Amino acid sequence: MPRSYVAEARRRVGPKRARIRPIIERLAAEHADAAIALRFRNELELLVSVMLSAQTTDVNVNRVTERLFEKYARPEDYLAVPQEELERDIFQTGFFRQKARSLRGTMRILLEEFDGKVPERFEDLLRLPGVARKTANVVSAERGSPEGIVVDTHVRRLSQRLGLTKEDDPVKIERDLIRLVPRADWGRFPHLVIWHGRRVCDARAPRCEDCVINDLCPSSRV
Ligand code: SF4
């Protein structure tokens, strides 16, 4: 896209600080049902689901965890079977060897240091094997006390299209969003953006003509 066109588009929609609230409000009205798609009944299941969701879809994870959580209800259960058995049980989520190793390492720490519970503190979550910032952010947000903003592929794409960041690296994008999005919205912002990305702002064919924030978007095609 020529530079002059980008500059003109930015001028047309105005500064991001002025746009962020109407963007959130309109997306919230449009996607009132936006919520985490993973299915879980407690914090342990939440943590496991998010760990398994790396590089695969939430639908796929839910298919696997439906059976998995019947067999593995407590951290001990993940350590009571041979690693190969756990690998077979999570095989369909992909990267099963690495994920099984991370799950067992995590369960060991939960038992040794946290009384078998998922730790409360964000820093402690980050110490668990296989738990990076995104996973810790999802767990914290679902607990109602987000420490940051989840950046997945949809959040990355839409944040760039909406001109909320010029960065490409998820950690830097999160840093930009934290400065911009009101803290009270850190939890719901990613859900709204993810659902808008799935339903309207498709990676290849965004439906700008049907988009409720097209007058606030410098990438709009209408
Ligand atoms: S106007 Fe188009 S590019 Fe911008 S958020 Fe909407 S669908 Fe995506």
Coordinates of C-alpha atoms and ligand atoms in Angstrom, one line a residue:
M1 CA 0.0 0.0 0.0
P2 CA 1.5 3.4 -0.9
R3 CA 2.6 5.5 2.1
S4 CA 0.4 8.5 1.2
Y5 CA -2.6 6.2 1.2
V6 CA -1.7 4.8 4.7
A7 CA -1.2 8.3 6.0
E8 CA -4.5 9.5 4.5
A9 CA -6.3 6.4 6.0
R10 CA -4.8 7.1 9.5
R11 CA -5.9 10.8 9.2
R12 CA -9.4 9.7 8.2
V13 CA -10.0 7.5 11.3
G14 CA -8.2 9.6 13.8
P15 CA -5.7 8.8 16.6
K16 CA -5.9 5.3 18.2
R17 CA -6.4 6.7 21.7
A18 CA -9.7 8.2 20.6
R19 CA -10.8 5.1 18.7
I20 CA -10.1 2.4 21.3
R21 CA -13.2 2.9 23.4
P22 CA -15.7 3.0 20.5
I23 CA -13.9 0.0 19.0
I24 CA -14.4 -2.0 22.2
E25 CA -17.9 -0.9 22.8
R26 CA -19.1 -1.7 19.3
L27 CA -17.4 -5.1 19.3
A28 CA -18.9 -5.9 22.7
A29 CA -22.4 -5.1 21.3
E30 CA -21.7 -7.1 18.1
H31 CA -20.2 -10.1 19.9
A32 CA -22.0 -10.3 23.2
D33 CA -21.4 -14.0 23.3
A34 CA -17.6 -13.7 22.9
A35 CA -15.9 -15.9 25.5
I36 CA -13.2 -18.5 25.7
A37 CA -14.0 -21.5 23.5
L38 CA -12.1 -24.0 25.5
R39 CA -14.2 -26.2 27.8
F40 CA -13.0 -26.7 31.4
R41 CA -14.6 -27.2 34.8
N42 CA -11.8 -26.0 37.1
E43 CA -8.4 -24.2 37.1
L44 CA -6.4 -27.4 36.5
E45 CA -8.5 -28.2 33.4
L46 CA -8.2 -24.6 32.3
L47 CA -4.4 -24.8 32.5
V48 CA -4.2 -28.1 30.7
S49 CA -6.6 -27.0 28.0
V50 CA -4.6 -23.8 27.3
M51 CA -1.3 -25.8 27.3
L52 CA -2.7 -28.2 24.8
S53 CA -4.1 -25.4 22.6
A54 CA -0.7 -24.4 21.2
Q55 CA -0.6 -24.9 17.5
T56 CA -4.1 -26.3 17.2
T57 CA -7.7 -25.3 17.3
D58 CA -9.9 -25.0 20.4
V59 CA -12.4 -27.4 18.8
N60 CA -9.7 -30.0 18.5
V61 CA -8.6 -29.5 22.1
N62 CA -12.2 -29.8 23.4
R63 CA -12.5 -33.1 21.5
V64 CA -9.4 -34.5 23.2
T65 CA -10.1 -33.1 26.7
E66 CA -13.6 -34.5 26.9
R67 CA -12.1 -37.9 27.4
L68 CA -8.8 -36.7 28.9
F69 CA -10.4 -35.1 31.9
E70 CA -12.3 -38.2 32.8
K71 CA -9.1 -40.1 33.2
Y72 CA -6.8 -37.3 34.6
A73 CA -8.7 -35.5 37.3
R74 CA -5.8 -34.6 39.6
P75 CA -2.1 -33.6 39.0
E76 CA -1.1 -37.1 40.4
D77 CA -3.0 -38.8 37.6
Y78 CA -0.7 -37.2 34.9
L79 CA 2.3 -38.8 36.7
A80 CA 0.7 -42.1 37.4
V81 CA 0.9 -43.3 33.8
P82 CA 4.0 -43.8 31.6
Q83 CA 4.8 -40.7 29.5
E84 CA 3.9 -42.7 26.3
E85 CA 0.4 -43.3 27.6
L86 CA -0.2 -39.6 28.1
E87 CA 1.3 -38.9 24.7
R88 CA -1.3 -41.3 23.1
D89 CA -4.1 -39.6 25.0
I90 CA -3.2 -36.1 23.7
F91 CA -1.8 -37.2 20.4
Q92 CA -4.6 -35.5 18.3
T93 CA -3.5 -32.0 19.6
G94 CA -0.2 -32.3 17.8
F95 CA 3.3 -31.8 19.3
F96 CA 2.2 -34.5 21.7
R97 CA 5.7 -35.4 23.0
Q98 CA 6.6 -31.9 23.9
K99 CA 3.2 -31.3 25.4
A100 CA 3.2 -34.5 27.4
R101 CA 6.7 -33.6 28.8
S102 CA 5.5 -30.1 29.7
L103 CA 2.3 -31.4 31.3
R104 CA 4.2 -33.9 33.5
G105 CA 6.8 -31.3 34.5
T106 CA 4.0 -28.9 35.4
M107 CA 2.1 -31.4 37.5
R108 CA 5.3 -32.3 39.3
I109 CA 5.8 -28.6 40.3
L110 CA 2.2 -28.2 41.3
L111 CA 2.5 -31.1 43.6
E112 CA 5.9 -30.2 45.0
E113 CA 5.4 -26.5 45.4
F114 CA 1.8 -25.5 45.2
D115 CA -0.1 -28.2 47.1
G116 CA -1.4 -29.6 43.9
K117 CA -3.1 -26.3 43.0
V118 CA -2.6 -24.0 40.0
P119 CA -0.5 -21.1 41.4
E120 CA -2.1 -17.7 41.9
R121 CA 0.8 -15.5 41.0
F122 CA 1.5 -14.7 37.4
E123 CA 5.3 -15.1 38.0
D124 CA 4.7 -18.6 39.4
L125 CA 2.6 -19.6 36.4
L126 CA 5.5 -18.5 34.1
R127 CA 7.8 -20.9 35.9
L128 CA 5.8 -23.9 34.9
P129 CA 7.2 -25.9 31.9
G130 CA 5.4 -25.2 28.7
V131 CA 3.7 -22.1 30.2
A132 CA 4.6 -19.0 28.3
R133 CA 3.2 -15.5 28.6
K134 CA 0.2 -16.2 26.5
T135 CA -0.9 -19.3 28.5
A136 CA -0.4 -17.4 31.8
N137 CA -2.4 -14.5 30.4
V138 CA -5.3 -16.7 29.5
V139 CA -5.4 -18.4 32.9
S140 CA -5.2 -15.0 34.7
A141 CA -7.9 -13.5 32.5
E142 CA -10.3 -16.4 33.1
R143 CA -9.8 -16.0 36.8
G144 CA -10.9 -12.4 36.5
S145 CA -7.6 -10.8 37.2
P146 CA -5.8 -10.4 33.9
E147 CA -2.1 -9.4 34.2
G148 CA -1.7 -8.6 30.5
I149 CA -3.5 -9.0 27.2
V150 CA -3.6 -12.3 25.3
V151 CA -2.1 -11.9 21.8
D152 CA -2.9 -14.8 19.5
T153 CA -2.9 -14.8 15.7
H154 CA -6.3 -12.9 15.5
V155 CA -5.3 -10.3 18.1
R156 CA -2.1 -9.7 16.2
R157 CA -3.7 -9.4 12.8
L158 CA -6.6 -7.1 13.9
S159 CA -4.4 -4.9 16.1
Q160 CA -2.2 -4.3 13.0
R161 CA -5.1 -3.7 10.7
L162 CA -6.8 -1.4 13.2
G163 CA -3.5 0.6 13.5
L164 CA -3.2 -0.1 17.2
T165 CA 0.4 -1.3 16.8
K166 CA 3.1 -1.3 14.2
E167 CA 4.9 -4.3 15.8
D168 CA 4.9 -7.9 14.6
D169 CA 6.3 -9.6 17.7
P170 CA 3.5 -10.7 20.1
V171 CA 5.3 -9.5 23.2
K172 CA 5.8 -6.0 21.7
I173 CA 2.2 -6.0 20.4
E174 CA 1.0 -6.8 24.0
R175 CA 3.1 -3.9 25.3
D176 CA 1.4 -1.5 22.9
L177 CA -2.1 -2.8 23.7
I178 CA -1.5 -2.6 27.5
R179 CA -0.7 1.1 27.0
L180 CA -3.8 1.6 25.0
V181 CA -6.6 -0.7 26.2
P182 CA -8.2 0.4 29.6
R183 CA -7.2 -2.1 32.3
A184 CA -10.8 -3.0 33.0
D185 CA -11.0 -4.4 29.4
W186 CA -7.8 -6.4 29.4
G187 CA -9.8 -9.6 29.9
R188 CA -12.5 -9.2 27.3
F189 CA -10.6 -7.3 24.7
P190 CA -8.9 -10.5 23.2
H191 CA -12.2 -12.4 23.2
L192 CA -13.9 -9.6 21.3
V193 CA -11.1 -9.3 18.8
I194 CA -10.7 -13.1 18.3
W195 CA -14.4 -13.5 17.6
H196 CA -14.4 -10.5 15.3
G197 CA -11.4 -12.0 13.5
R198 CA -13.2 -15.3 13.1
R199 CA -16.6 -14.0 12.0
V200 CA -15.8 -10.8 10.0
C201 CA -12.1 -9.8 9.7
D202 CA -10.9 -13.0 8.1
A203 CA -7.1 -13.2 7.4
R204 CA -7.6 -13.6 3.6
A205 CA -11.0 -12.1 2.9
P206 CA -12.0 -9.4 5.5
R207 CA -15.7 -8.5 5.1
C208 CA -15.2 -4.8 5.6
E209 CA -18.6 -3.9 4.2
D210 CA -20.3 -5.8 7.1
C211 CA -17.8 -4.6 9.8
V212 CA -19.2 -2.5 12.6
I213 CA -15.9 -0.7 13.1
N214 CA -15.1 0.0 9.4
D215 CA -15.2 3.8 10.0
L216 CA -12.6 3.4 12.8
C217 CA -10.3 1.1 10.8
P218 CA -7.5 2.5 8.6
S219 CA -7.4 -0.8 6.7
S220 CA -11.1 -0.7 5.7
R221 CA -11.8 -1.4 2.0
V222 CA -15.1 0.5 2.0
Ligands
SF4_1 S1 -12.8 -2.7 8.4 FE1 -12.1 -4.6 7.4 S2 -9.9 -4.7 7.9 FE2 -10.9 -3.3 9.4 S3 -11.4 -4.5 11.2 FE3 -13.2 -4.4 9.8 S4 -13.1 -6.2 8.5 FE4 -11.1 -5.9 9.5

